């Protein structure tokens, strides 16, 4: 099975406090630690496990800049066979549809049976996978938490509300968005990263991909971020202050009053 | 602006809560416009939902077809593309079904898509101004969405509070226009969640732990605190993904819905999918090392602290009472 996994480089929210810059037009990016989008890591792990079982290869692809290459290398250190960096100034300012259009160009240059994305990324949109599938006219399932490979089809479980699972049969080729928890992504050590440090990663531009410049970038984007802001959320919590002892004393009084201690 | 539609999710003849929220959102986008509920399904259950919606929406479009008995997003998409006029503004709930349907629907309708909308500020020159969140709610953004050629708008559940306004309209049967509904994805069955050793939906006091606990070994201190308080232990999703606790203890939209009196959120950031599982307006205590964590916006009491130090100290203090 030839599998393409779409991955994105995002600020790591477990490592950073996200702060808005003084102009309100971006977040403070200077000291941010970046990593691969959490969901995409599960997607790559799943792809590797499928190929381990049924053969084939895993290609990881990202739309980004030079710095995005590091996430491709990281996923190759996990076990992905190939990387593809889609990069061009014309991609700048693309909305979700623009990103899907660029990725479609990469899909069409290859011969993939299965395309995986993460369920969502840093902007919480959960859109690129479903858009890509519709553009390709491939079937799609989102929030996948189980994949069983059949003959020309897959049996996939989708996570739905309340912890229930919706089982579907889906024809190949298809696009699936992967939910966290589907597997346990393997650990990548320094040695693994070093092993792939000098592997050549092809870079493809809009022209290489045959993507129409009018369909991507800021010009084509129907959805545009205007600014970042801190919402006025009313009161918020009463923050307990003082020494730890004082805080715990106040908290225990509250817990007693609210029935929190038995 | 095109005509405005809301897709109504339903099960067992009952409309989802989002049905009442989507009309509130729709009237914010197009205050004077007629809003049509689109309901797909089959048989008596579908009729029941259509009649319920006819009391609320300006009009109801019913699409009855055996292929729509279960809402398979690919089949629903085909029906909608065949029936909705070009330039339609379609509202969906941003839940597991709306995420499945919305992005692809927007491509097939050749319209704009905006996901997980939490605020609507109005339309200006064909552009809808909305509020979204990024980085799991850590920052908010204003976003413009060009809806002049139509749009699919996914609305976050629970944000636009249902009100009592009822418009009332007729049910129009559009089943004949559904067209070819064959699909490359076939629904097989729904597998129900397994029950665990504790039923957190019945707990009065929950000590809930999130990724802030950092390591599997530290889970034990959470049980110690819960024991001292006479509480049960629940958690956020990453704890279940890491297999540190069983799925039945997960609070949230893809886990359990709990309604305790007191909810202690320890090292939980407060994503909307987590908060979506907390009902009944409990007294929420949040302990988090990041003073900007979104959980502090919804908590009653907040404490800025490292839970790895705070939990043992609190346990000791309660044990000493
Ligand atoms: C379709 C879908 C369904 C989902 N369903 C659910 C669901 O049902 N339930 C759910 O919970 N999530 C769900 N999620 C995931 C959700 O979006 C968040 O990713 C998740 O809730 C985050 O969990 P968290 O708050 O524990 O982790 P994080 O967001 O990583 O937050 C950890 C917090 O701990 C704090 N922290 C770190 N270390 C410490 C320390 N030592 N002391 C104190 N504080 C510390 C950090 O400041 C941070 O605020 C779903 C996602 C999707 C896409
Ligand atoms: N710039 C990008 N490059 C490659 N894949 C992406 C990019 N942006 C989003 N994706 C894919 O789409 C998924 C969902 O992201 P989103 O729709 O932005 O929430 C991610 O998990 C990735 O798999």
Coordinates of N, CA, C and O in Angstrom, one line a residue, chain A residues 10-11 13-14 16-20 27 29 38 42 97 119-120 122-128 130-135 137-143 155 158-171 179-184 222-231 233 236-240 244-245 247-248 251-252 254-256 258-262, chain B residues 9 70 74 77 94-97 99-100 103-104 106-108 110-113 115-116 129 131-136 138-146 149 184-193 204-205 211 228-230 237 241-243 247 253-256 261-262 264 273 283 285 290-292 296-297 299-304 310 313-314 317-318 321:
Chain A
X10 N 3.7 23.0 13.8 CA 2.9 23.9 14.6 C 3.6 24.3 15.9 O 4.5 23.5 16.4
X11 N 3.3 25.4 16.5 CA 3.8 25.7 17.8 C 3.3 24.7 18.8 O 2.2 24.3 18.7
X13 N 2.0 23.6 22.0 CA 1.3 24.3 23.1 C 1.6 23.8 24.4 O 1.4 24.4 25.4
X14 N 2.2 22.5 24.5 CA 2.6 22.0 25.8 C 3.9 22.7 26.2 O 4.2 22.7 27.4
X16 N 4.8 25.9 25.1 CA 4.7 27.4 25.1 C 3.4 27.9 25.6 O 2.4 27.3 25.5
X17 N 3.5 29.1 26.2 CA 2.4 29.9 26.5 C 2.2 30.7 25.2 O 3.1 31.4 24.8
X18 N 1.0 30.7 24.6 CA 0.8 31.5 23.4 C 0.4 32.9 23.8 O -0.6 33.1 24.5
X19 N 1.2 33.9 23.3 CA 1.0 35.3 23.7 C 0.8 36.1 22.4 O 1.5 35.8 21.4
X20 N -0.2 37.0 22.4 CA -0.4 37.8 21.2 C 0.6 39.0 21.2 O 1.0 39.5 22.2
X27 N 0.9 35.9 16.8 CA 1.3 35.6 18.1 C 2.8 35.8 18.2 O 3.5 36.0 17.2
X29 N 6.3 34.9 18.1 CA 6.9 33.7 17.6 C 8.3 33.5 17.9 O 8.9 32.5 17.7
X38 N 0.2 17.3 16.8 CA 0.0 16.0 17.6 C -0.8 15.0 16.8 O -0.4 13.8 16.8
X42 N 0.2 10.6 15.1 CA -0.6 9.4 15.1 C -0.9 8.8 13.7 O -0.9 7.6 13.4
X97 N -8.7 25.8 2.0 CA -9.0 25.3 0.6 C -7.7 25.4 -0.2 O -7.4 24.5 -1.0
X119 N -6.7 14.8 12.4 CA -8.1 15.3 12.5 C -8.2 16.8 12.5 O -9.1 17.4 11.9
X120 N -7.2 17.4 13.1 CA -7.2 18.9 13.2 C -5.8 19.4 13.5 O -5.0 18.6 14.0
X122 N -3.3 23.3 14.6 CA -3.3 24.4 15.6 C -4.5 25.3 15.5 O -4.8 26.0 16.5
X123 N -5.0 25.5 14.3 CA -6.2 26.4 14.2 C -7.5 25.8 14.5 O -8.5 26.4 14.4
X124 N -7.5 24.5 14.8 CA -8.7 23.8 15.2 C -9.7 23.8 14.1 O -10.9 23.8 14.4
X125 N -9.3 23.7 12.8 CA -10.3 23.8 11.8 C -10.9 22.5 11.3 O -12.0 22.3 11.0
X126 N -10.0 21.4 11.3 CA -10.5 20.1 10.9 C -11.0 20.1 9.5 O -12.1 19.5 9.3
X127 N -10.4 20.8 8.6 CA -10.9 20.9 7.3 C -10.1 20.4 6.1 O -10.7 19.9 5.1
X128 N -8.8 20.3 6.2 CA -8.0 20.1 5.0 C -8.3 18.7 4.5 O -8.4 18.5 3.2
X130 N -11.0 16.7 4.6 CA -12.3 16.5 3.9 C -12.3 17.3 2.6 O -12.9 16.9 1.6
X131 N -11.6 18.4 2.6 CA -11.6 19.2 1.3 C -10.8 18.5 0.3 O -11.2 18.4 -0.9
X132 N -9.6 18.0 0.7 CA -8.7 17.2 -0.3 C -9.5 16.1 -0.9 O -9.5 15.9 -2.1
X133 N -10.2 15.3 0.0 CA -11.0 14.2 -0.5 C -12.0 14.6 -1.5 O -12.1 14.0 -2.6
X134 N -12.7 15.7 -1.2 CA -13.8 16.1 -2.2 C -13.2 16.6 -3.5 O -13.7 16.3 -4.5
X135 N -12.0 17.2 -3.4 CA -11.4 17.7 -4.6 C -11.0 16.6 -5.5 O -11.0 16.6 -6.7
X137 N -12.3 13.6 -5.4 CA -13.5 12.7 -5.6 C -13.2 11.4 -5.0 O -13.6 10.3 -5.4
X138 N -12.4 11.3 -3.9 CA -12.2 10.1 -3.1 C -13.1 10.1 -2.0 O -13.5 11.1 -1.4
X139 N -13.5 8.9 -1.5 CA -14.3 8.9 -0.3 C -13.5 9.3 0.9 O -12.2 9.3 0.9
X140 N -14.2 9.7 2.0 CA -13.5 10.3 3.1 C -14.2 9.8 4.4 O -15.4 9.7 4.5
X141 N -13.3 9.7 5.4 CA -13.9 9.5 6.8 C -13.0 10.3 7.8 O -11.8 10.2 7.7
X142 N -13.7 11.0 8.7 CA -12.9 11.8 9.6 C -12.9 11.1 11.0 O -13.6 10.2 11.2
X143 N -11.9 11.6 11.8 CA -11.8 11.1 13.2 C -11.7 9.6 13.3 O -12.4 9.0 14.1
X155 N -11.8 -1.3 6.5 CA -12.8 -1.2 7.5 C -12.3 -0.1 8.5 O -11.2 -0.2 9.0
X158 N -14.8 5.3 13.2 CA -14.8 6.7 13.4 C -15.2 7.0 14.9 O -16.2 6.4 15.4
X159 N -14.6 7.9 15.5 CA -15.0 8.2 16.9 C -16.1 9.2 16.8 O -16.1 10.2 16.1
X160 N -17.3 8.8 17.4 CA -18.4 9.8 17.4 C -18.7 10.1 18.9 O -18.0 9.7 19.8
X161 N -19.7 10.9 19.1 CA -20.0 11.4 20.5 C -20.2 10.3 21.5 O -20.6 9.2 21.2
X162 N -19.8 10.6 22.7 CA -20.1 9.7 23.9 C -19.1 8.5 23.9 O -19.4 7.5 24.6
X163 N -18.0 8.5 23.2 CA -17.1 7.4 23.2 C -17.6 6.2 22.3 O -17.0 5.2 22.4
X164 N -18.6 6.4 21.6 CA -19.1 5.4 20.7 C -18.2 5.4 19.4 O -17.6 6.4 19.1
X165 N -18.3 4.3 18.6 CA -17.5 4.2 17.4 C -18.4 3.8 16.3 O -19.2 2.8 16.4
X166 N -18.3 4.5 15.2 CA -19.1 4.2 14.0 C -18.2 3.4 13.0 O -17.2 3.9 12.5
X167 N -18.6 2.2 12.6 CA -17.9 1.4 11.7 C -18.3 1.6 10.3 O -19.5 1.6 10.0
X168 N -17.4 1.7 9.4 CA -17.7 1.9 8.0 C -16.8 1.1 7.1 O -15.7 0.7 7.5
X169 N -17.3 0.8 5.9 CA -16.4 0.2 4.9 C -16.1 1.2 3.8 O -17.1 1.9 3.4
X170 N -14.9 1.4 3.5 CA -14.6 2.5 2.6 C -13.7 2.0 1.4 O -12.8 1.2 1.7
X171 N -14.0 2.4 0.2 CA -13.2 2.0 -0.9 C -11.9 2.7 -1.1 O -11.8 3.9 -0.8
X179 N -7.7 10.4 14.4 CA -7.9 10.9 15.7 C -6.8 10.4 16.6 O -6.3 9.3 16.4
X180 N -6.4 11.1 17.6 CA -5.4 10.7 18.6 C -5.9 9.4 19.3 O -7.1 9.2 19.4
X181 N -5.0 8.6 19.8 CA -5.4 7.4 20.6 C -5.6 6.2 19.7 O -5.7 5.1 20.2
X182 N -5.5 6.4 18.4 CA -5.6 5.2 17.5 C -4.5 4.2 17.7 O -4.6 3.0 17.4
X183 N -3.3 4.7 18.1 CA -2.1 3.9 18.3 C -1.3 4.6 19.4 O -1.7 5.6 19.9
X184 N -0.1 4.1 19.6 CA 0.9 4.8 20.5 C 2.1 5.1 19.7 O 2.9 4.3 19.4
X222 N -10.8 32.8 0.6 CA -12.0 33.4 1.0 C -12.1 33.6 2.5 O -13.0 34.4 3.0
X223 N -11.3 32.9 3.2 CA -11.3 33.0 4.7 C -10.0 33.6 5.1 O -8.9 33.1 4.8
X224 N -10.1 34.7 5.8 CA -8.9 35.5 6.2 C -8.9 35.9 7.7 O -9.9 36.4 8.1
X225 N -7.8 35.7 8.4 CA -7.7 36.1 9.7 C -7.4 37.6 9.7 O -6.6 38.1 9.0
X226 N -8.2 38.4 10.5 CA -8.0 39.8 10.6 C -7.1 40.2 11.7 O -6.2 41.0 11.6
X227 N -7.3 39.6 12.9 CA -6.5 39.9 14.0 C -6.6 38.8 15.1 O -7.4 37.9 15.0
X228 N -5.7 38.9 16.1 CA -5.8 38.1 17.3 C -6.2 39.0 18.4 O -5.9 40.2 18.4
X229 N -7.0 38.5 19.3 CA -7.4 39.3 20.5 C -7.7 38.4 21.7 O -7.8 37.2 21.6
X230 N -7.7 39.1 22.8 CA -8.0 38.4 24.1 C -9.5 38.7 24.4 O -9.9 39.9 24.5
X231 N -10.4 37.7 24.4 CA -11.8 38.0 24.5 C -12.1 38.5 25.9 O -11.4 38.2 26.9
X233 N -14.1 37.9 28.7 CA -14.9 36.8 29.1 C -15.6 37.0 30.5 O -15.9 36.1 31.2
X236 N -14.5 35.5 35.0 CA -13.5 34.4 35.1 C -13.4 33.9 36.5 O -14.3 34.3 37.4
X237 N -12.4 33.1 36.8 CA -12.3 32.5 38.1 C -11.9 33.5 39.2 O -11.1 34.4 38.8
X238 N -12.2 33.3 40.4 CA -11.6 34.0 41.5 C -10.3 33.3 41.8 O -10.2 32.1 42.1
X239 N -9.2 34.0 41.5 CA -7.9 33.4 41.7 C -7.5 33.5 43.2 O -7.5 34.6 43.8
X240 N -7.2 32.3 43.8 CA -6.8 32.3 45.2 C -5.3 32.7 45.2 O -4.5 32.1 44.5
X244 N 1.0 28.9 49.9 CA 0.4 27.6 49.5 C -0.6 27.2 50.7 O -1.7 26.8 50.5
X245 N -0.1 27.4 51.9 CA -0.9 27.1 53.1 C -2.2 27.9 53.1 O -3.3 27.3 53.3
X247 N -3.7 29.3 50.6 CA -4.5 28.9 49.4 C -5.3 27.7 49.7 O -6.5 27.5 49.5
X248 N -4.5 26.7 50.3 CA -5.2 25.4 50.6 C -6.3 25.6 51.7 O -7.3 25.0 51.6
X251 N -9.2 27.1 49.9 CA -9.8 26.1 49.0 C -10.7 25.1 49.8 O -11.8 24.7 49.5
X252 N -10.1 24.6 51.0 CA -10.8 23.6 51.8 C -12.2 24.2 52.3 O -13.2 23.5 52.3
X254 N -14.0 26.4 50.8 CA -14.9 26.4 49.6 C -15.4 24.9 49.4 O -16.6 24.7 49.1
X255 N -14.5 24.0 49.4 CA -14.9 22.6 49.2 C -15.9 22.1 50.2 O -16.9 21.5 49.8
X256 N -15.7 22.5 51.4 CA -16.7 22.1 52.5 C -18.0 22.7 52.2 O -19.1 22.0 52.2
X258 N -19.3 23.7 49.4 CA -19.9 23.2 48.1 C -20.2 21.7 48.1 O -20.6 21.2 47.0
X259 N -19.9 21.0 49.2 CA -20.1 19.6 49.2 C -19.0 18.8 48.5 O -19.2 17.7 48.0
X260 N -17.8 19.4 48.5 CA -16.7 18.7 47.8 C -15.9 17.8 48.7 O -15.0 17.1 48.2
X261 N -16.2 17.8 50.0 CA -15.5 16.9 50.9 C -16.5 16.0 51.6 O -17.5 16.4 52.0
X262 N -16.2 14.7 51.6 CA -17.1 13.8 52.3 C -16.6 13.2 53.6 O -15.4 13.0 53.7
Chain B
X9 N -29.4 17.6 12.8 CA -29.0 16.3 13.2 C -30.1 15.7 14.1 O -30.7 16.5 14.9
X70 N -29.4 6.2 8.1 CA -28.2 6.6 9.0 C -27.5 7.8 8.3 O -27.3 7.7 7.1
X74 N -21.2 11.1 3.4 CA -21.0 11.1 1.9 C -22.4 11.1 1.2 O -22.6 11.8 0.2
X77 N -24.1 14.5 1.9 CA -23.5 15.5 1.0 C -24.1 15.5 -0.4 O -24.5 16.5 -1.0
X94 N -20.6 22.1 14.6 CA -19.2 21.6 14.5 C -19.0 20.4 15.5 O -18.3 20.5 16.5
X95 N -19.6 19.3 15.2 CA -19.5 18.1 16.0 C -18.9 17.0 15.1 O -18.4 17.3 14.0
X96 N -18.9 15.8 15.6 CA -18.2 14.7 14.8 C -18.9 14.5 13.4 O -18.2 14.1 12.5
X97 N -20.2 14.9 13.3 CA -20.8 14.8 12.0 C -20.5 16.0 11.1 O -20.2 15.9 9.9
X99 N -17.9 17.9 11.2 CA -16.5 17.8 10.8 C -16.4 16.9 9.6 O -15.5 17.1 8.7
X100 N -17.2 15.9 9.6 CA -17.2 14.9 8.5 C -17.8 15.4 7.2 O -17.3 15.1 6.2
X103 N -16.4 20.3 5.4 CA -15.3 20.7 4.5 C -15.6 20.2 3.0 O -15.4 21.0 2.1
X104 N -16.0 18.9 2.9 CA -16.2 18.4 1.6 C -17.4 19.0 0.9 O -17.4 19.3 -0.3
X106 N -18.4 22.0 1.2 CA -18.1 23.4 0.7 C -17.3 23.3 -0.6 O -17.5 24.1 -1.5
X107 N -16.5 22.2 -0.8 CA -15.8 22.0 -2.1 C -16.9 21.7 -3.2 O -16.8 22.3 -4.2
X108 N -17.8 20.8 -2.9 CA -18.7 20.4 -3.9 C -19.8 21.5 -4.2 O -20.3 21.6 -5.3
X110 N -18.8 24.6 -4.1 CA -17.9 25.6 -4.6 C -18.1 26.9 -3.7 O -18.3 28.0 -4.3
X111 N -18.2 26.7 -2.4 CA -18.4 27.9 -1.5 C -17.3 27.9 -0.5 O -16.5 27.1 -0.4
X112 N -17.4 29.0 0.4 CA -16.4 29.2 1.4 C -16.7 28.2 2.6 O -17.8 27.8 2.8
X113 N -15.7 27.9 3.4 CA -15.9 27.1 4.6 C -15.2 27.8 5.8 O -14.1 28.2 5.7
X115 N -14.8 27.0 10.0 CA -15.0 25.9 11.0 C -15.0 26.5 12.4 O -14.5 27.5 12.7
X116 N -15.8 25.8 13.2 CA -15.8 26.0 14.7 C -15.9 27.5 15.0 O -15.1 28.1 15.7
X129 N -18.1 38.5 9.3 CA -17.0 38.6 10.3 C -17.4 37.7 11.4 O -18.5 37.8 12.0
X131 N -15.9 35.1 14.9 CA -14.8 34.9 15.9 C -14.5 33.4 16.0 O -15.4 32.5 15.9
X132 N -13.2 33.1 16.0 CA -12.8 31.7 16.1 C -11.7 31.6 17.3 O -11.3 32.7 17.8
X133 N -11.3 30.5 17.6 CA -10.2 30.3 18.6 C -9.1 29.5 17.9 O -9.4 28.6 17.1
X134 N -7.9 29.7 18.4 CA -6.8 28.9 17.9 C -6.0 28.4 19.1 O -6.2 28.8 20.2
X135 N -5.2 27.4 18.9 CA -4.3 26.8 20.0 C -5.2 26.4 21.1 O -5.0 26.9 22.3
X136 N -6.2 25.5 20.9 CA -7.1 25.0 21.9 C -7.7 26.1 22.8 O -7.7 25.9 24.0
X138 N -6.5 29.1 23.4 CA -5.6 30.0 24.1 C -5.7 31.5 23.6 O -5.4 32.4 24.3
X139 N -6.0 31.6 22.3 CA -6.2 32.9 21.7 C -7.4 32.9 20.8 O -7.8 31.9 20.3
X140 N -8.0 34.1 20.7 CA -9.2 34.3 19.8 C -8.8 35.1 18.6 O -7.8 35.9 18.6
X141 N -9.5 34.9 17.5 CA -9.2 35.7 16.3 C -10.5 36.1 15.7 O -11.6 35.5 15.8
X142 N -10.4 37.3 15.0 CA -11.5 37.7 14.1 C -11.1 37.2 12.7 O -10.0 37.3 12.3
X143 N -12.1 36.7 12.0 CA -11.9 36.1 10.7 C -12.9 36.6 9.8 O -14.1 36.7 10.2
X144 N -12.6 37.0 8.5 CA -13.6 37.3 7.6 C -13.8 36.1 6.6 O -12.8 35.5 6.3
X145 N -15.0 35.9 6.2 CA -15.3 34.8 5.3 C -16.2 35.4 4.2 O -17.3 35.9 4.5
X146 N -15.7 35.3 3.0 CA -16.4 35.8 1.8 C -17.6 34.8 1.5 O -17.4 33.8 1.0
X149 N -20.4 34.0 -2.6 CA -20.7 32.8 -3.4 C -21.2 31.6 -2.7 O -21.1 30.5 -3.1
X184 N -19.2 5.6 -1.9 CA -18.0 4.7 -1.8 C -17.7 4.4 -0.3 O -16.8 3.7 0.0
X185 N -18.5 5.0 0.6 CA -18.3 4.7 2.0 C -19.6 4.2 2.5 O -20.6 4.8 2.3
X186 N -19.5 3.0 3.1 CA -20.8 2.4 3.6 C -20.8 2.2 5.1 O -19.8 1.8 5.7
X187 N -21.9 2.7 5.7 CA -22.0 2.5 7.2 C -22.3 1.1 7.5 O -23.1 0.4 6.9
X188 N -21.6 0.6 8.5 CA -21.8 -0.8 9.0 C -22.7 -0.8 10.3 O -23.8 -1.3 10.3
X189 N -22.1 -0.2 11.3 CA -22.8 -0.3 12.6 C -22.2 0.7 13.6 O -21.1 1.2 13.4
X190 N -22.9 1.0 14.7 CA -22.3 1.8 15.8 C -21.9 0.9 16.9 O -22.8 0.1 17.3
X191 N -20.7 0.9 17.3 CA -20.2 0.1 18.5 C -20.3 1.0 19.7 O -19.6 2.0 19.8
X192 N -21.1 0.5 20.7 CA -21.3 1.4 21.9 C -20.0 1.3 22.8 O -19.3 0.3 22.8
X193 N -19.8 2.4 23.5 CA -18.6 2.5 24.4 C -18.7 1.4 25.5 O -19.8 1.1 25.9
X204 N -20.5 12.6 42.4 CA -20.9 14.0 42.9 C -19.7 14.9 43.0 O -19.8 16.1 42.8
X205 N -18.5 14.3 43.2 CA -17.3 15.0 43.2 C -16.2 14.3 42.3 O -16.0 13.1 42.5
X211 N -3.2 16.6 31.0 CA -1.8 16.4 30.5 C -0.8 17.0 31.5 O 0.4 16.6 31.5
X228 N -8.9 10.9 49.7 CA -9.1 11.8 50.8 C -10.3 12.7 50.7 O -11.0 13.0 51.8
X229 N -10.7 13.0 49.5 CA -11.9 13.9 49.4 C -13.2 13.1 49.3 O -14.3 13.6 49.4
X230 N -13.1 11.8 49.1 CA -14.3 11.0 48.9 C -14.8 11.2 47.5 O -16.0 11.2 47.2
X237 N -8.7 13.8 27.6 CA -8.4 12.9 26.6 C -7.0 12.4 26.5 O -6.7 11.2 26.3
X241 N -5.6 8.6 25.8 CA -4.7 8.3 24.6 C -3.4 7.6 25.0 O -3.0 6.7 24.3
X242 N -2.9 8.1 26.1 CA -1.6 7.6 26.6 C -1.8 6.2 27.4 O -0.9 5.6 27.8
X243 N -3.1 5.8 27.5 CA -3.5 4.6 28.2 C -3.1 4.6 29.7 O -2.9 3.6 30.3
X247 N -10.8 4.5 29.1 CA -11.7 5.5 28.4 C -12.9 5.9 29.1 O -13.4 7.0 28.9
X253 N -16.7 15.6 24.9 CA -17.7 15.3 23.9 C -17.5 13.9 23.3 O -18.4 13.2 23.0
X254 N -16.2 13.4 23.3 CA -16.0 12.1 22.8 C -15.8 11.1 24.0 O -15.4 10.0 23.8
X255 N -16.2 11.5 25.2 CA -16.1 10.7 26.4 C -17.5 10.8 27.1 O -18.5 10.7 26.5
X256 N -17.4 10.9 28.4 CA -18.6 10.9 29.2 C -19.1 12.3 29.5 O -18.3 13.3 29.5
X261 N -21.3 17.9 41.6 CA -21.5 19.1 42.3 C -20.2 19.9 42.3 O -20.2 21.1 42.2
X262 N -19.1 19.2 42.4 CA -17.8 19.8 42.4 C -16.9 19.1 41.4 O -16.8 17.9 41.3
X264 N -12.9 19.3 40.0 CA -11.5 19.8 40.2 C -10.7 19.5 38.9 O -10.4 18.3 38.6
X273 N -13.9 20.7 23.7 CA -14.4 19.4 23.7 C -14.3 18.8 25.1 O -15.1 17.9 25.4
X283 N -19.5 23.4 40.7 CA -18.5 24.3 41.2 C -17.1 23.8 40.7 O -16.7 22.7 41.0
X285 N -13.1 24.0 40.3 CA -11.8 24.5 40.8 C -10.8 24.1 39.7 O -10.7 23.0 39.3
X290 N -0.3 27.7 34.1 CA -0.4 28.8 33.2 C -1.6 29.7 33.5 O -2.7 29.3 33.3
X291 N -1.3 30.9 34.0 CA -2.4 31.8 34.4 C -3.3 32.2 33.2 O -4.4 32.6 33.4
X292 N -2.9 31.9 32.0 CA -3.7 32.3 30.8 C -4.5 31.1 30.3 O -5.2 31.2 29.3
X296 N -9.5 28.8 33.3 CA -9.7 29.9 34.3 C -10.9 30.8 33.9 O -11.4 31.5 34.8
X297 N -11.3 30.8 32.6 CA -12.4 31.6 32.2 C -13.7 31.0 32.7 O -14.7 31.6 32.8
X299 N -13.9 28.5 35.3 CA -13.8 28.0 36.6 C -14.4 29.0 37.6 O -14.4 30.2 37.3
X300 N -14.8 28.5 38.8 CA -15.2 29.4 39.9 C -14.0 29.8 40.7 O -13.9 31.0 41.0
X301 N -13.2 28.9 41.0 CA -12.0 29.2 41.7 C -10.7 28.8 40.9 O -10.7 27.7 40.3
X302 N -9.7 29.6 40.9 CA -8.5 29.3 40.1 C -7.3 29.3 41.0 O -7.2 30.2 41.9
X303 N -6.4 28.4 40.8 CA -5.1 28.4 41.6 C -4.0 28.3 40.6 O -4.0 27.3 39.8
X304 N -3.1 29.2 40.6 CA -1.9 29.1 39.7 C -0.9 28.3 40.4 O -0.3 28.8 41.4
X310 N 1.3 20.7 44.2 CA 0.0 21.2 44.9 C -0.8 20.0 45.4 O -1.3 20.0 46.5
X313 N 0.2 18.3 48.7 CA 0.0 19.2 49.8 C -1.4 19.3 50.2 O -1.8 19.3 51.3
X314 N -2.3 19.4 49.2 CA -3.7 19.4 49.4 C -4.2 18.1 50.0 O -5.0 18.2 51.0
X317 N -3.3 18.1 53.7 CA -4.1 19.0 54.4 C -5.5 18.4 54.7 O -6.0 18.5 55.8
X318 N -6.1 17.8 53.7 CA -7.4 17.2 53.8 C -7.4 16.0 54.8 O -8.3 15.8 55.6
X321 N -7.6 16.9 58.4 CA -8.8 17.6 59.0 C -9.4 16.8 60.1 O -9.5 15.6 60.1

